[in-house]
Coordinates of C-alpha atoms and ligand atoms in Angstrom, one line a residue:
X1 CA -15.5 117.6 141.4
X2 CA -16.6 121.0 143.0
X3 CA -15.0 124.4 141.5
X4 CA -12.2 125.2 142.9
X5 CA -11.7 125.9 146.9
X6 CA -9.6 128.6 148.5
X7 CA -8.0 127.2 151.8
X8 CA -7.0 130.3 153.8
X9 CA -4.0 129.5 156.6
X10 CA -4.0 131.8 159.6
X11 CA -0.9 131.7 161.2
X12 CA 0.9 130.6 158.3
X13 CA 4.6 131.3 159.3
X14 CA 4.2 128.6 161.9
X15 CA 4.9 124.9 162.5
X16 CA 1.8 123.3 162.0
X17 CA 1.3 124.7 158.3
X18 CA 5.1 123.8 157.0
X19 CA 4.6 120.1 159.1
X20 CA 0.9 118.9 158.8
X21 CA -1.0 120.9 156.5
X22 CA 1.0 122.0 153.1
X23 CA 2.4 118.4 153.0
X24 CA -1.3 117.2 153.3
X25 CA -2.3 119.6 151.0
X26 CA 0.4 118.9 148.4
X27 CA -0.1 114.8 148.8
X28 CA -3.9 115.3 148.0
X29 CA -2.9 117.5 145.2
X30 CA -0.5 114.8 144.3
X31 CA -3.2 112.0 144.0
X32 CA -5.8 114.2 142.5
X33 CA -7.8 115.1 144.7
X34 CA -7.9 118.9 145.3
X35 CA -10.4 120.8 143.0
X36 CA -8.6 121.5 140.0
X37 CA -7.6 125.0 140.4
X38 CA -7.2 124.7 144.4
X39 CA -5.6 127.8 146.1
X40 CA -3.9 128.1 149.3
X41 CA -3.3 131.4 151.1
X42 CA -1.0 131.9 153.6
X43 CA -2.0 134.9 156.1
X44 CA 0.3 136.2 159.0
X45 CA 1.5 138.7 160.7
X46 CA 5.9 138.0 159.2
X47 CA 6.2 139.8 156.4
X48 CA 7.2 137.7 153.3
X49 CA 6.6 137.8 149.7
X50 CA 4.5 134.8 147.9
X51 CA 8.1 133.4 146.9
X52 CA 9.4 133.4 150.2
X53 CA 6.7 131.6 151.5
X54 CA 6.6 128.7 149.1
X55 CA 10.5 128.6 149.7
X56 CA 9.8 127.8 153.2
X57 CA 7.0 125.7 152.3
X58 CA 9.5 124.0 150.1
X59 CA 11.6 122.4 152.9
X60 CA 9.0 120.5 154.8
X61 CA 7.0 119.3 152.3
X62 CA 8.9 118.6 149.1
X63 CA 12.8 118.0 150.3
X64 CA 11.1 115.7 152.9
X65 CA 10.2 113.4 150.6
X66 CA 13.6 112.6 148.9
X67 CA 13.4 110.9 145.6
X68 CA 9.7 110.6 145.9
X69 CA 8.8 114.4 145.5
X70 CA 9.0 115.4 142.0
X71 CA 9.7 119.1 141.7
X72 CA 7.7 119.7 138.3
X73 CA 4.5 118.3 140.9
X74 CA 5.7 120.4 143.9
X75 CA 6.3 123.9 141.2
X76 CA 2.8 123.0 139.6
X77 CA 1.2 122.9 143.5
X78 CA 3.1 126.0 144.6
X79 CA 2.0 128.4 141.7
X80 CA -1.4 127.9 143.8
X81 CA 0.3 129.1 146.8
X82 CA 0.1 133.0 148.0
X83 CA 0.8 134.7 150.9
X84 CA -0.7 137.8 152.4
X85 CA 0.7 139.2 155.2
X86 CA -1.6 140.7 157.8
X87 CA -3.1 139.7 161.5
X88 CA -6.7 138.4 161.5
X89 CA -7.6 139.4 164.8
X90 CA -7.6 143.4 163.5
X91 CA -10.8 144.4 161.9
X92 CA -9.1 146.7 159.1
X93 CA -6.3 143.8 157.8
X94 CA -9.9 141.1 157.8
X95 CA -11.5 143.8 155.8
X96 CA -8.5 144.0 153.4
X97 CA -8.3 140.3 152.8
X98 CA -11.5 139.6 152.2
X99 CA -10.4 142.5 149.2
X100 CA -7.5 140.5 148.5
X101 CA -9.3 137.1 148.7
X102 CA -11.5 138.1 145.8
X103 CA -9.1 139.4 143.6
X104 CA -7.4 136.6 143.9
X105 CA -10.6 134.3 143.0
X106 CA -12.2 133.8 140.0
X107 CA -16.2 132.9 139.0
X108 CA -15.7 128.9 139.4
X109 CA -14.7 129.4 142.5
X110 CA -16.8 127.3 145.4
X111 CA -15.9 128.3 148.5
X112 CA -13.5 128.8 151.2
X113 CA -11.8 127.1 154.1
X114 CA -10.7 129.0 156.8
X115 CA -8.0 127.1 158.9
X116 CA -7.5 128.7 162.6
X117 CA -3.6 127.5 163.0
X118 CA -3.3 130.2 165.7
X119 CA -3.0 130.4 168.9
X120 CA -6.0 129.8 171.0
X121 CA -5.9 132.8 172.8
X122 CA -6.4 135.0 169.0
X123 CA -9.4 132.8 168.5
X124 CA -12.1 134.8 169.6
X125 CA -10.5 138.2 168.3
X126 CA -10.1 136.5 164.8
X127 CA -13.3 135.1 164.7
X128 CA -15.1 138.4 165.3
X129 CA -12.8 140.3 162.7
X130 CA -14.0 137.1 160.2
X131 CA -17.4 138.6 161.3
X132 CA -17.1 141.9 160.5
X133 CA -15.4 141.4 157.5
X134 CA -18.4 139.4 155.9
X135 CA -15.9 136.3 155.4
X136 CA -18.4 134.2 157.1
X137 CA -21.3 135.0 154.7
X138 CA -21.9 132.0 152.1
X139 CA -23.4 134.2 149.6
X140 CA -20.8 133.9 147.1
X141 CA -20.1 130.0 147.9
X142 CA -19.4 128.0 150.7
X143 CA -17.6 129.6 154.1
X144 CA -16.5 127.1 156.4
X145 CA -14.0 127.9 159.4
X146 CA -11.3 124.8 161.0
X147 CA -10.8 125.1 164.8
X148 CA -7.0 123.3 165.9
X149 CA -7.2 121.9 169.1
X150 CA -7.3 123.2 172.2
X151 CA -10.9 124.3 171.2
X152 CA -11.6 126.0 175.3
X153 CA -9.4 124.9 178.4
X154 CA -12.5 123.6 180.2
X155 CA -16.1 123.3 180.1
X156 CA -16.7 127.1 180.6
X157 CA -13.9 128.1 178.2
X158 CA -15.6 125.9 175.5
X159 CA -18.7 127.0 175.7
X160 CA -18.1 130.7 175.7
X161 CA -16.1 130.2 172.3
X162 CA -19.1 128.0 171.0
X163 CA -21.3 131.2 171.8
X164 CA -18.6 133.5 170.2
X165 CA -18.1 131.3 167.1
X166 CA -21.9 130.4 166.6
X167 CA -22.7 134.1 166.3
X168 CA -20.5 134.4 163.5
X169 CA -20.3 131.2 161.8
X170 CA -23.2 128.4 161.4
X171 CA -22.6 124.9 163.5
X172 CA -22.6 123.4 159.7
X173 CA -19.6 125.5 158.5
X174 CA -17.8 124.6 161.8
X175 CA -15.1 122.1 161.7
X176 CA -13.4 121.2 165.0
X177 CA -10.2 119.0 164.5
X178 CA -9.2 115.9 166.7
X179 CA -6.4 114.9 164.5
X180 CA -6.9 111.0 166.0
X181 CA -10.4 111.2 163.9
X182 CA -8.2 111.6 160.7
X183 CA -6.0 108.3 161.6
X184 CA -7.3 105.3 159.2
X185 CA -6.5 102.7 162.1
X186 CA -9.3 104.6 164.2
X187 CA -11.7 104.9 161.4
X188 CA -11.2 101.1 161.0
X189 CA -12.8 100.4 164.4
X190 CA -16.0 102.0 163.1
X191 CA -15.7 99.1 160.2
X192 CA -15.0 96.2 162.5
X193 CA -17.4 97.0 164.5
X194 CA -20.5 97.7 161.9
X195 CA -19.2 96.1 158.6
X196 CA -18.7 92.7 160.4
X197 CA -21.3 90.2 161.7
X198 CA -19.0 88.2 164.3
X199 CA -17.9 91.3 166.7
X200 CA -20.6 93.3 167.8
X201 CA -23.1 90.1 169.0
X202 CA -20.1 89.9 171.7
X203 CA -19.4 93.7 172.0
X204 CA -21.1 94.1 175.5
X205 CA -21.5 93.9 179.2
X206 CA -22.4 89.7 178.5
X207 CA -19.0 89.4 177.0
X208 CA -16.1 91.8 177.6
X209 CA -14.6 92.5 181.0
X210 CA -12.7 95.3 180.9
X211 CA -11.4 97.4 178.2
X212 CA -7.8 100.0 178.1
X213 CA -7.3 102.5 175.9
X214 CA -3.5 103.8 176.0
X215 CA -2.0 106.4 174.0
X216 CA 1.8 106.2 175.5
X217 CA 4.5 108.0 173.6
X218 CA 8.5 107.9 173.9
X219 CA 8.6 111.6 173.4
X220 CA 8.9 114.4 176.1
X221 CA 7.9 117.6 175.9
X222 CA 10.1 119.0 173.5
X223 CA 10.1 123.0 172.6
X224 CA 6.5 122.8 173.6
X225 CA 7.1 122.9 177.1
X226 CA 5.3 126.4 177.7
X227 CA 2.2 125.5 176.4
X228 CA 2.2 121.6 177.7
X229 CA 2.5 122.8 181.3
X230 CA -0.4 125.2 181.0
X231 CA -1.8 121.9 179.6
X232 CA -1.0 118.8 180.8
X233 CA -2.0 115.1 179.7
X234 CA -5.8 115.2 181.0
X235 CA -6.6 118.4 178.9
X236 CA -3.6 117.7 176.1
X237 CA -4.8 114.0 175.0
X238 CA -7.9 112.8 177.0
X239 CA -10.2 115.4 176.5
X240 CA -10.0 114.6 173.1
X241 CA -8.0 111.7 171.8
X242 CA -8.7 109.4 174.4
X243 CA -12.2 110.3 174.4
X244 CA -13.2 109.8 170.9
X245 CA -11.5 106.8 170.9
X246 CA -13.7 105.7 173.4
X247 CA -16.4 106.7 171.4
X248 CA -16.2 105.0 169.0
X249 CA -15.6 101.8 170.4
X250 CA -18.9 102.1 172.9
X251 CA -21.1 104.1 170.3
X252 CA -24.5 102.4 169.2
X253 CA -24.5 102.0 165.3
X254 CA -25.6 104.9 163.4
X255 CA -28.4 104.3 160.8
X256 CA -26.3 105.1 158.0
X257 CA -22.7 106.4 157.6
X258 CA -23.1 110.4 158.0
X259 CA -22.0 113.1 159.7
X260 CA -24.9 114.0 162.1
X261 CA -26.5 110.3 162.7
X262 CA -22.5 109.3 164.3
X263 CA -22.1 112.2 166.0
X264 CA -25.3 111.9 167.6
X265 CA -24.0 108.3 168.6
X266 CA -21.0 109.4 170.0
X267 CA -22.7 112.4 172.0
X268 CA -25.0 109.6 173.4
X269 CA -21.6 107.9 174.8
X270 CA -20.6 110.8 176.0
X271 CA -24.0 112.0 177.8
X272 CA -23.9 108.2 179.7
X273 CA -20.0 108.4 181.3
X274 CA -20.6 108.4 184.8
X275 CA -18.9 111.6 185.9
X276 CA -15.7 110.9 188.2
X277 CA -16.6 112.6 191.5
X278 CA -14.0 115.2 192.8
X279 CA -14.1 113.5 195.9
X280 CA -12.6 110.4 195.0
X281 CA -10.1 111.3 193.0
X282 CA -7.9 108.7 194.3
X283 CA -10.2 105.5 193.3
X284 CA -10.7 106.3 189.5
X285 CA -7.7 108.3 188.4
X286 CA -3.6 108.2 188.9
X287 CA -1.3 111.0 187.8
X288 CA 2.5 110.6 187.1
X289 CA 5.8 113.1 186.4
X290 CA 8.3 111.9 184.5
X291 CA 11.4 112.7 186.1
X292 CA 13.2 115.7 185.2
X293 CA 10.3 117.2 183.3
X294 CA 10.4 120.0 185.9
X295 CA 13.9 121.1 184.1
X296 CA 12.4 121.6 180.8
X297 CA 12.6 124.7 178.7
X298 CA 9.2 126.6 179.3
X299 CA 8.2 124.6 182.3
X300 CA 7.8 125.8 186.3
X301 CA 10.4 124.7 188.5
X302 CA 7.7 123.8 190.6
X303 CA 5.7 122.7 188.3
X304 CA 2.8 120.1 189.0
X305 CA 0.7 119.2 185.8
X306 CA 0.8 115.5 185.3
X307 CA 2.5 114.2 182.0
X308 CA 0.7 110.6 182.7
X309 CA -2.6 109.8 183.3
X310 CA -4.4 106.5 184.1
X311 CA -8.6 107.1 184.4
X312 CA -11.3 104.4 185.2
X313 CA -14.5 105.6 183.9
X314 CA -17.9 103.3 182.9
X315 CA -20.7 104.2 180.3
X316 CA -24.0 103.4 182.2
X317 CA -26.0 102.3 179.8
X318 CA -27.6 98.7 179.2
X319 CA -24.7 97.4 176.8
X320 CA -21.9 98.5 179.2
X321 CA -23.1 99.0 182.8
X322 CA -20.5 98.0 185.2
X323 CA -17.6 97.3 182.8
X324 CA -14.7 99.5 183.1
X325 CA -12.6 101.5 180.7
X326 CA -9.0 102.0 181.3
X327 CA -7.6 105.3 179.7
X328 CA -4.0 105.8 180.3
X329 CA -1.7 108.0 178.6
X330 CA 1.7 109.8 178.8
X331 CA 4.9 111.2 177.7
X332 CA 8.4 109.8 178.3
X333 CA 7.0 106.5 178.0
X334 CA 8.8 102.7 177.5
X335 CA 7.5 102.7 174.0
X336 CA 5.4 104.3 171.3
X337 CA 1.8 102.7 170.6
X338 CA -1.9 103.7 170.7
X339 CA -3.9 100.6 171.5
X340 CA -7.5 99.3 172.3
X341 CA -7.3 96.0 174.4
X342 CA -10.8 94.2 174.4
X343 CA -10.5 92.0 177.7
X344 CA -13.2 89.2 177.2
X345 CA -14.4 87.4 180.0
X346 CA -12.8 83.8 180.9
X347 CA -15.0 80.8 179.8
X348 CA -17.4 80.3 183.0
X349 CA -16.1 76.4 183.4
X350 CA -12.6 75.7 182.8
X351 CA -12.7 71.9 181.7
X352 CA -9.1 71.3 180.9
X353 CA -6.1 70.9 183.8
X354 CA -4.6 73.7 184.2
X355 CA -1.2 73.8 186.1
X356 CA -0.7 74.7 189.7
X357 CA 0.5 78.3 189.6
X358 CA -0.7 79.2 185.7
X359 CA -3.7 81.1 184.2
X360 CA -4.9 80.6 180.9
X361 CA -5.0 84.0 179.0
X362 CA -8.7 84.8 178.3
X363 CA -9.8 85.8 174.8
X364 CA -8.2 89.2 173.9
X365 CA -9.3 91.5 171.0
X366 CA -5.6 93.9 170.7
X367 CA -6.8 96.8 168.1
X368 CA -3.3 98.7 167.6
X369 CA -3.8 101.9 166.4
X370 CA -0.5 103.0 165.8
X371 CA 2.3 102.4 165.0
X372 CA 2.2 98.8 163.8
X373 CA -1.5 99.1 162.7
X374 CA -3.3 95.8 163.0
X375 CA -5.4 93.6 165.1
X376 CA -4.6 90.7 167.4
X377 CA -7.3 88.4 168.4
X378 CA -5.5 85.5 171.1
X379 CA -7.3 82.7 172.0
X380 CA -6.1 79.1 173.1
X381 CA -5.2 76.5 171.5
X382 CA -4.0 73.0 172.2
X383 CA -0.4 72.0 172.4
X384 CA 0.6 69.0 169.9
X385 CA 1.7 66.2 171.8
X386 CA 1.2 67.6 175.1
X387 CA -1.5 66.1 176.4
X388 CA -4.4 68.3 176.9
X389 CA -1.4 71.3 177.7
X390 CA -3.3 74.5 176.5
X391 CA -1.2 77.7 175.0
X392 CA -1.9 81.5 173.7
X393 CA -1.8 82.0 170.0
X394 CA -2.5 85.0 167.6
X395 CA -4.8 85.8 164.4
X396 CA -3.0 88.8 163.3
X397 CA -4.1 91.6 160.8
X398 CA -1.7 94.0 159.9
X399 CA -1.7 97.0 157.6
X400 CA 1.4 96.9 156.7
X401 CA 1.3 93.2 154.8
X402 CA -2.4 93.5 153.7
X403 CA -2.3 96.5 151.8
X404 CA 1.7 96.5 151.1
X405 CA 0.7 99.0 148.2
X406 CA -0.8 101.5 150.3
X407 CA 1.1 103.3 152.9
X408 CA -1.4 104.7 155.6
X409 CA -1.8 108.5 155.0
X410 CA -1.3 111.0 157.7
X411 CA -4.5 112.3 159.2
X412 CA -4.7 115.9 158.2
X413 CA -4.7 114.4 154.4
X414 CA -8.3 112.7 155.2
X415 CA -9.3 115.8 157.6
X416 CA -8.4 118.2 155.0
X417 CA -9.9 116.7 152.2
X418 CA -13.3 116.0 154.1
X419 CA -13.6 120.1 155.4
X420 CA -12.9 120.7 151.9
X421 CA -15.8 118.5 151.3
X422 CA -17.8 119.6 153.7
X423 CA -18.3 116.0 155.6
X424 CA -17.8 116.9 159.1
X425 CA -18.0 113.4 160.2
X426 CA -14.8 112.9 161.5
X427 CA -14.8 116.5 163.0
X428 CA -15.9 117.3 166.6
X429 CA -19.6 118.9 166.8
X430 CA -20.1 121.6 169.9
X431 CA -22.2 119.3 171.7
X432 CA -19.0 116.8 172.3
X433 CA -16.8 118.7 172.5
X434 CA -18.6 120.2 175.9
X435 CA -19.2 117.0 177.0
X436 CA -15.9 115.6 176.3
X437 CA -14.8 118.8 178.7
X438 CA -17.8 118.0 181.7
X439 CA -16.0 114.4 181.7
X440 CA -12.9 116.0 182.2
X441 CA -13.5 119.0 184.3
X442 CA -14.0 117.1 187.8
X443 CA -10.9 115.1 187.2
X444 CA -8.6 118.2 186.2
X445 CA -10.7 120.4 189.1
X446 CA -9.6 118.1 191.7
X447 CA -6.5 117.7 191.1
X448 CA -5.4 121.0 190.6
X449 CA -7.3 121.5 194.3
X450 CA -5.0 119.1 195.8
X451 CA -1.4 121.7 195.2
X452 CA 0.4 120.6 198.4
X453 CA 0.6 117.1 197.5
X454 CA 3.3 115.6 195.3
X455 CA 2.3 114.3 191.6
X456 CA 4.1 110.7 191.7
X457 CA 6.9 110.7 189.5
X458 CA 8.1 108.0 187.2
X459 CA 11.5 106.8 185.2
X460 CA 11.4 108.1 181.7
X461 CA 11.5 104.8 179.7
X462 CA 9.1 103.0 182.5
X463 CA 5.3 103.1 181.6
X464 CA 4.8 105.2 184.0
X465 CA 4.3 105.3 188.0
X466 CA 4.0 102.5 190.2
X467 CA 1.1 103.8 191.4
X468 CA -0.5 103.0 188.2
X469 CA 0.2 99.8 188.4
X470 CA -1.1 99.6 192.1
X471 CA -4.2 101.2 191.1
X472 CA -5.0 98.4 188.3
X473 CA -3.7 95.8 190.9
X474 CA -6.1 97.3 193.2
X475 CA -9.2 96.3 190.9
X476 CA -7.7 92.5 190.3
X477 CA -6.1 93.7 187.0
X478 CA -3.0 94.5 184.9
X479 CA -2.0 96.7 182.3
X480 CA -1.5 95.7 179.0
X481 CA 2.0 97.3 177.8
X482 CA 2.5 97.5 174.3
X483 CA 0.8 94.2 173.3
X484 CA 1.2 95.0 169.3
X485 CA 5.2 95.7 170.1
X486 CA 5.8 92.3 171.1
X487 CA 4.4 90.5 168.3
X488 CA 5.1 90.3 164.6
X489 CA 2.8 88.6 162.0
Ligands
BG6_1 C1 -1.3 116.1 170.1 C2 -0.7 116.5 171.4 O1 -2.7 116.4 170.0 O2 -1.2 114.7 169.9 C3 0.7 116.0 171.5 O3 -0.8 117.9 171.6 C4 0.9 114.6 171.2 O4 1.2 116.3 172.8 C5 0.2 114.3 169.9 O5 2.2 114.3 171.1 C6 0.2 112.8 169.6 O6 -0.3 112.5 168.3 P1 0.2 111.2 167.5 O7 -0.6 111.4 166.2 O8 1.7 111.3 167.4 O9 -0.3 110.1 168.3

């Protein structure tokens, strides 16, 4: 293993470090994995001693754990913890760091990992102080820099921070997050797909009819409702989640397993999705409100940004021209699962009776991403003793019973551990992420132009407007709710 890394936390007081990353951190220290040595430094502007701050630290990621956190492990990782309070964006406290970095260092160090947990808005002013400080220089080992999401709020936003960052950093010591890269479930698409024989002869246009993609979550808005309305679903979770999901289940195979050969893949994907025309809004996209989101903490009384989304959009290329993809997505939802349903066509000759009034269910390929993580293949099979009667049944695959020794790992432990490692594979490159926003731009575009007309609302608890449903009925279709939810293995 490598020297030891320093992982540098801006905006350390806030949520994201005490939820996601120290608990990451501390769980890759707990299986070995960090660079012996390993130190994290916490940087913001609330004043706090290196005590204070582990303390804190403490709470979310050790007493979490109960019975399973052992506090000689948790005082062994938190000697490596330091805090240093300052604010990035000025060009005097970078300067002092960078003073305070390397007295804190020793020779075996390797390099450093800057993680932006700020606010979007400090981006650019943090990055230029970085600059000027000579933080970004890889003289004295490597330098590489972690972006949060939102990385720009559209296409122009995104590109002008690429320009800003690129004149600082190098595109190889940028690491862009999309959290859903970290999940093992999505990962494990990439492996179905191109470590199996049987899937990808059928994985096209010749086979599969339509395919959904839904991210649908219980949860409203929360505390976050400030930022979410400035946000909404389309820029919140399609511009990236639901879109690099897609990816990856469209992408051409790579020639090998690495970092530039997928992402070139998955930018070819991206360059083929027809873009949805402003003009007909209506005939590839649906928007929904749930209802009382409008009385949230931090959000407009008049507020219109959509907290659901359905979008139909089609990769022109030879495997996939003409099928469609159903993204859908939303808050306030019937239930809590991110799933993949491949639609295969019917056979072309049914030979068996079927009854007056019934339709067999065609071959379906359910790839849950979370929470139950698994796969569902249903096919037909025939009824014992009926006759030639004809039924749906299931070839499961679950996580959860397959590998009962190993509980899946929350994503930043993977992400973190790989940006250490410098394999950006899982991480967004510029190129995708500005086409993942010139997808996106159009639909958001139009439908912020259309301001006098309602956003349709729906129940909380429903999955989401009826006009969603219309629009699938519309294209002789139906959505798939919660396939995984239903089943057990
Ligand atoms: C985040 C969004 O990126 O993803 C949240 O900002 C959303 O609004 C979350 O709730 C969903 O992530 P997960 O891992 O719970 O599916």
């Amino acid at each position: 293993m490598d020297g030891p890394a320093t992982i540098v936390i801006f905006g350390a007081s806030g949520d994201l470090t005490a939820r996601k990353l120290i608990p990451a951190l501390f769980e890759n220290a707990r299986k070995g994995r960090l660079p012996a040595g390993t130190r994290i430094v916490g940087v913001s502007r609330t004043p706090m001693t290196d005590d204070e701050f582990r303390r804190r630290l403490f709470e979310s990621s050790c007493r979490s754990l109960g019975d399973a956190c052992r506090p000689d492990e948790w005082n062994a990782f938190a000697r490596g913890i330091h805090y240093i309070p300052g604010n990035v964006s000025t060009p005097d406290d970078g300067a002092r760091l960078h003073r305070q970095l390397r007295e804190l260092e020793d020779d075996r160090s390797s390099g450093r990992l800057y993680y932006l947990a700020l606010a979007p808005a400090l981006y650019p002013a943090a990055i230029a102080s970085l600059g000027a400080a000579g933080l970004a220089n890889q003289d004295r080992g490597w330098g590489r820099v972690v972006f949060e999401k939102p990385f720009g709020h559209d296409l122009a936003s995104a590109r002008e921070l690429n320009r800003t960052v690129l004149q600082v950093f190098d595109e190889s010591q940028v690491f862009r997050i999309d959290h859903y890269l970290g999940k093992e479930t999505v990962q494990n698409l990439l492996v179905l797909r191109f470590a199996n024989t049987i899937f990808e002869p059928v994985w096209n246009r010749n086979f599969i009819e339509h395919v959904q993609i839904t991210v649908a979550e219980t949860v409203k808005v929360g505390s976050r409702g400030a930022y979410y309305d400035t946000a909404g679903v389309l820029r919140d979770m399609f511009q990236n989640h639901l879109l690099q999901v897609l990816t990856l289940v469209t992408m051409e195979p790579p020639g090998r397993y690495e970092a530039n050969a997928l992402r070139d893949e998955k930018v070819k994907v991206l360059e083929a999705v027809r873009l949805p025309q402003r003009e007909a809004l209506d005939e590839f996209s649906v928007l929904g409100q749930y209802e009382g989101y409008r009385d949230e903490p931090g959000v407009a009384a008049d507020s219109r940004t959509p907290t659901f989304a359905a979008v139909r959009l089609y990769v022109d290329t030879w495997r996939w021209k003409g099928v469609p993809f159903y993204l859908r997505s939303g808050k306030g939802l019937a239930g809590k699962t991110t799933e993949v349903i491949i639609q295969f066509l019917c056979p072309p000759h049914m030979i068996f009776d079927v009854p007056e009034g019934q339709t067999i269910q065609c071959n379906r390929l359910v790839i849950t991403i979370q929470p139950d993580e698994g796969i569902h293949l249903s096919f037909q099979t025939k009824v014992p003793d009926h006759g030639m009667a004809l039924r749906e049944s299931m070839l499961y695959f679950h996580y959860r019973s397959s590998y009962p020794e190993t509980p899946i790992p929350e994503a930043y432990q993977r992400l973190l551990l790989d940006a250490i490692r410098g394999d950006a594979s899982l991480f967004i490159r510029k190129d995708e992420i500005e086409l993942a926003w010139r997808i996106m731009d159009p639909i958001i575009g139009g439908w912020a132009a259309r301001d006098t007309e309602p956003v349709p609302a729906y129940a909380v608890g429903s999955w989401g407007p009826p006009e969603a449903d219309r629009f699938m009925e519309h294209d002789g279709r139906r959505w798939v709710n919660g396939a995984s939810l239903h089943h057990d293995a």
